[in-house]
PDB file of C-alpha atoms in Angstrom:
ATOM      1  CA  UNK A 276       0.032  -0.045   0.023  1.00  0.00           C
ATOM      2  CA  UNK A 277       1.375   3.471  -0.791  1.00  0.00           C
ATOM      3  CA  UNK A 278       1.982   5.977   1.874  1.00  0.00           C
ATOM      4  CA  UNK A 279      -1.004   8.324   0.287  1.00  0.00           C
ATOM      5  CA  UNK A 280      -3.503   5.508   0.636  1.00  0.00           C
ATOM      6  CA  UNK A 281      -2.584   4.796   4.294  1.00  0.00           C
ATOM      7  CA  UNK A 282      -2.838   8.623   5.011  1.00  0.00           C
ATOM      8  CA  UNK A 283      -6.147   8.637   3.308  1.00  0.00           C
ATOM      9  CA  UNK A 284      -7.443   5.652   5.461  1.00  0.00           C
ATOM     10  CA  UNK A 285      -6.059   7.099   8.649  1.00  0.00           C
ATOM     11  CA  UNK A 286      -7.786  10.470   7.915  1.00  0.00           C
ATOM     12  CA  UNK A 287     -11.228   8.675   7.122  1.00  0.00           C
ATOM     13  CA  UNK A 288     -10.667   6.585  10.347  1.00  0.00           C
ATOM     14  CA  UNK A 289     -10.115   9.929  12.324  1.00  0.00           C
ATOM     15  CA  UNK A 290     -13.039  11.641  10.693  1.00  0.00           C
ATOM     16  CA  UNK A 291     -15.281   8.764  11.415  1.00  0.00           C
ATOM     17  CA  UNK A 292     -14.412   8.573  14.903  1.00  0.00           C
ATOM     18  CA  UNK A 293     -14.817  12.361  15.303  1.00  0.00           C
ATOM     19  CA  UNK A 294     -18.495  12.062  13.792  1.00  0.00           C
ATOM     20  CA  UNK A 295     -19.249   9.065  16.017  1.00  0.00           C
ATOM     21  CA  UNK A 296     -17.979  11.005  19.058  1.00  0.00           C
ATOM     22  CA  UNK A 297     -20.014  14.174  18.101  1.00  0.00           C
ATOM     23  CA  UNK A 298     -23.127  12.050  17.490  1.00  0.00           C
ATOM     24  CA  UNK A 299     -23.030  10.665  21.091  1.00  0.00           C
ATOM     25  CA  UNK A 300     -22.673  14.230  22.601  1.00  0.00           C
ATOM     26  CA  UNK A 301     -26.175  15.861  23.756  1.00  0.00           C
ATOM     27  CA  UNK A 302     -27.042  18.993  21.830  1.00  0.00           C
ATOM     28  CA  UNK A 303     -27.139  21.120  24.972  1.00  0.00           C
ATOM     29  CA  UNK A 304     -23.528  20.143  25.726  1.00  0.00           C
ATOM     30  CA  UNK A 305     -22.445  21.016  22.178  1.00  0.00           C
ATOM     31  CA  UNK A 306     -24.215  24.456  22.308  1.00  0.00           C
ATOM     32  CA  UNK A 307     -22.753  24.907  25.956  1.00  0.00           C
ATOM     33  CA  UNK A 308     -19.292  24.079  24.608  1.00  0.00           C
ATOM     34  CA  UNK A 309     -19.716  26.548  21.689  1.00  0.00           C
ATOM     35  CA  UNK A 310     -20.948  29.239  23.939  1.00  0.00           C
ATOM     36  CA  UNK A 311     -17.929  28.902  26.287  1.00  0.00           C
ATOM     37  CA  UNK A 312     -15.537  28.916  23.404  1.00  0.00           C
ATOM     38  CA  UNK A 313     -17.226  32.173  22.105  1.00  0.00           C
ATOM     39  CA  UNK A 314     -16.964  33.678  25.578  1.00  0.00           C
ATOM     40  CA  UNK A 315     -13.227  32.816  26.135  1.00  0.00           C
ATOM     41  CA  UNK A 316     -12.572  34.277  22.589  1.00  0.00           C
ATOM     42  CA  UNK A 317     -14.439  37.461  23.555  1.00  0.00           C
ATOM     43  CA  UNK A 318     -12.784  37.877  26.871  1.00  0.00           C
ATOM     44  CA  UNK A 319      -9.318  37.528  25.480  1.00  0.00           C
ATOM     45  CA  UNK A 320     -10.054  39.846  22.713  1.00  0.00           C
ATOM     46  CA  UNK A 321     -11.204  42.508  25.471  1.00  0.00           C
ATOM     47  CA  UNK A 322      -7.954  41.822  27.198  1.00  0.00           C
ATOM     48  CA  UNK A 323      -9.677  40.386  30.198  1.00  0.00           C
ATOM     49  CA  UNK A 324      -6.916  37.863  30.669  1.00  0.00           C
ATOM     50  CA  UNK A 325      -4.385  40.718  31.731  1.00  0.00           C
ATOM     51  CA  UNK A 326      -4.123  42.692  34.913  1.00  0.00           C
ATOM     52  CA  UNK A 327      -4.530  45.849  32.751  1.00  0.00           C
ATOM     53  CA  UNK A 328      -6.740  44.920  29.840  1.00  0.00           C
ATOM     54  CA  UNK A 329      -6.233  48.195  28.044  1.00  0.00           C
ATOM     55  CA  UNK A 330      -2.526  47.042  27.704  1.00  0.00           C
ATOM     56  CA  UNK A 331      -3.129  43.496  26.414  1.00  0.00           C
ATOM     57  CA  UNK A 332      -1.339  42.643  23.272  1.00  0.00           C
ATOM     58  CA  UNK A 333      -4.798  40.624  22.421  1.00  0.00           C
ATOM     59  CA  UNK A 334      -7.053  43.660  22.808  1.00  0.00           C
ATOM     60  CA  UNK A 335      -9.055  43.781  19.658  1.00  0.00           C
ATOM     61  CA  UNK A 336     -12.492  45.400  19.751  1.00  0.00           C
ATOM     62  CA  UNK A 337     -13.582  44.815  16.326  1.00  0.00           C
ATOM     63  CA  UNK A 338     -12.944  41.170  16.941  1.00  0.00           C
ATOM     64  CA  UNK A 339     -14.438  41.120  20.244  1.00  0.00           C
ATOM     65  CA  UNK A 340     -17.685  42.812  18.730  1.00  0.00           C
ATOM     66  CA  UNK A 341     -17.976  39.952  16.135  1.00  0.00           C
ATOM     67  CA  UNK A 342     -17.575  37.137  18.630  1.00  0.00           C
ATOM     68  CA  UNK A 343     -19.862  38.792  21.288  1.00  0.00           C
ATOM     69  CA  UNK A 344     -22.470  39.236  18.552  1.00  0.00           C
ATOM     70  CA  UNK A 345     -22.225  35.525  17.328  1.00  0.00           C
ATOM     71  CA  UNK A 346     -22.520  34.500  21.153  1.00  0.00           C
ATOM     72  CA  UNK A 347     -25.713  36.553  21.410  1.00  0.00           C
ATOM     73  CA  UNK A 348     -27.188  34.968  18.263  1.00  0.00           C
ATOM     74  CA  UNK A 349     -26.393  31.636  19.643  1.00  0.00           C
ATOM     75  CA  UNK A 350     -27.721  32.113  23.088  1.00  0.00           C
ATOM     76  CA  UNK A 351     -31.020  33.698  21.779  1.00  0.00           C
ATOM     77  CA  UNK A 352     -31.534  30.952  19.162  1.00  0.00           C
ATOM     78  CA  UNK A 353     -30.859  28.234  21.635  1.00  0.00           C
ATOM     79  CA  UNK A 354     -32.008  29.431  25.035  1.00  0.00           C
ATOM     80  CA  UNK A 355     -35.065  27.097  25.239  1.00  0.00           C
ATOM     81  CA  UNK A 356     -32.585  24.125  24.848  1.00  0.00           C
ATOM     82  CA  UNK A 357     -30.222  25.131  27.518  1.00  0.00           C
ATOM     83  CA  UNK A 358     -32.234  24.467  30.500  1.00  0.00           C
ATOM     84  CA  UNK A 359     -30.111  25.220  33.673  1.00  0.00           C
ATOM     85  CA  UNK A 360     -27.091  26.531  31.560  1.00  0.00           C
ATOM     86  CA  UNK A 361     -29.182  29.266  30.174  1.00  0.00           C
ATOM     87  CA  UNK A 362     -28.884  31.709  33.099  1.00  0.00           C
ATOM     88  CA  UNK A 363     -25.059  31.413  33.656  1.00  0.00           C
ATOM     89  CA  UNK A 364     -24.337  31.663  29.827  1.00  0.00           C
ATOM     90  CA  UNK A 365     -26.653  34.641  29.617  1.00  0.00           C
ATOM     91  CA  UNK A 366     -24.951  36.467  32.750  1.00  0.00           C
ATOM     92  CA  UNK A 367     -21.465  35.817  30.969  1.00  0.00           C
ATOM     93  CA  UNK A 368     -22.751  37.329  27.910  1.00  0.00           C
ATOM     94  CA  UNK A 369     -24.128  40.319  29.697  1.00  0.00           C
ATOM     95  CA  UNK A 370     -20.733  40.640  31.560  1.00  0.00           C
ATOM     96  CA  UNK A 371     -18.864  40.739  28.122  1.00  0.00           C
ATOM     97  CA  UNK A 372     -21.255  43.339  26.728  1.00  0.00           C
ATOM     98  CA  UNK A 373     -20.584  45.502  29.746  1.00  0.00           C
ATOM     99  CA  UNK A 374     -16.914  44.736  29.366  1.00  0.00           C
ATOM    100  CA  UNK A 375     -16.947  45.895  25.818  1.00  0.00           C
ATOM    101  CA  UNK A 376     -18.881  49.073  26.589  1.00  0.00           C
ATOM    102  CA  UNK A 377     -16.206  49.900  29.287  1.00  0.00           C
ATOM    103  CA  UNK A 378     -13.256  49.185  27.024  1.00  0.00           C
ATOM    104  CA  UNK A 379     -14.702  51.412  24.202  1.00  0.00           C
ATOM    105  CA  UNK A 380     -13.375  55.039  23.997  1.00  0.00           C
ATOM    106  CA  UNK A 381     -16.736  55.847  22.332  1.00  0.00           C
ATOM    107  CA  UNK A 382     -19.329  53.454  23.821  1.00  0.00           C
ATOM    108  CA  UNK A 383     -22.185  52.459  21.563  1.00  0.00           C
ATOM    109  CA  UNK A 384     -25.588  53.825  22.565  1.00  0.00           C
ATOM    110  CA  UNK A 385     -27.735  51.265  24.589  1.00  0.00           C
ATOM    111  CA  UNK A 386     -29.207  48.833  22.159  1.00  0.00           C
ATOM    112  CA  UNK A 387     -26.611  49.185  19.444  1.00  0.00           C
ATOM    113  CA  UNK A 388     -23.680  47.366  21.258  1.00  0.00           C
ATOM    114  CA  UNK A 389     -22.362  44.054  20.164  1.00  0.00           C
ATOM    115  CA  UNK A 390     -25.220  41.494  20.238  1.00  0.00           C
ATOM    116  CA  UNK A 391     -27.797  43.850  21.717  1.00  0.00           C
ATOM    117  CA  UNK A 392     -30.025  43.599  18.573  1.00  0.00           C
ATOM    118  CA  UNK A 393     -30.542  39.789  19.820  1.00  0.00           C
ATOM    119  CA  UNK A 394     -30.414  40.548  23.635  1.00  0.00           C
ATOM    120  CA  UNK A 395     -31.850  44.133  24.015  1.00  0.00           C
ATOM    121  CA  UNK A 396     -30.110  46.913  25.564  1.00  0.00           C
ATOM    122  CA  UNK A 397     -27.292  46.227  28.174  1.00  0.00           C
ATOM    123  CA  UNK A 398     -26.574  49.027  30.556  1.00  0.00           C
TER     124      UNK A 398
END
């Protein structure tokens, strides 16, 4: 067997295992994991992993806006499926929205900040 054929078989096996593993994970867990990943990304892009967020080398408000808006869309669309996870995820989203407002030199008007078209105004 050629090396290319072996690599294709290994790749198919890996892809098959990944698909089977995902099929066994409940939807609420997949949604929750995605939300946590988006929250973590937003926090890093807001510089919240540093003692002084404004001096963070990862600070990127444009990217943070995009991730927070995606998170808000996910949470809004899936809230009915999240059960007891909904409250903490919503709280995390609102905290990120507030942190974004604080990090902005010219904060958006209430209702126009990242994700607020899905969540409503965050003060």
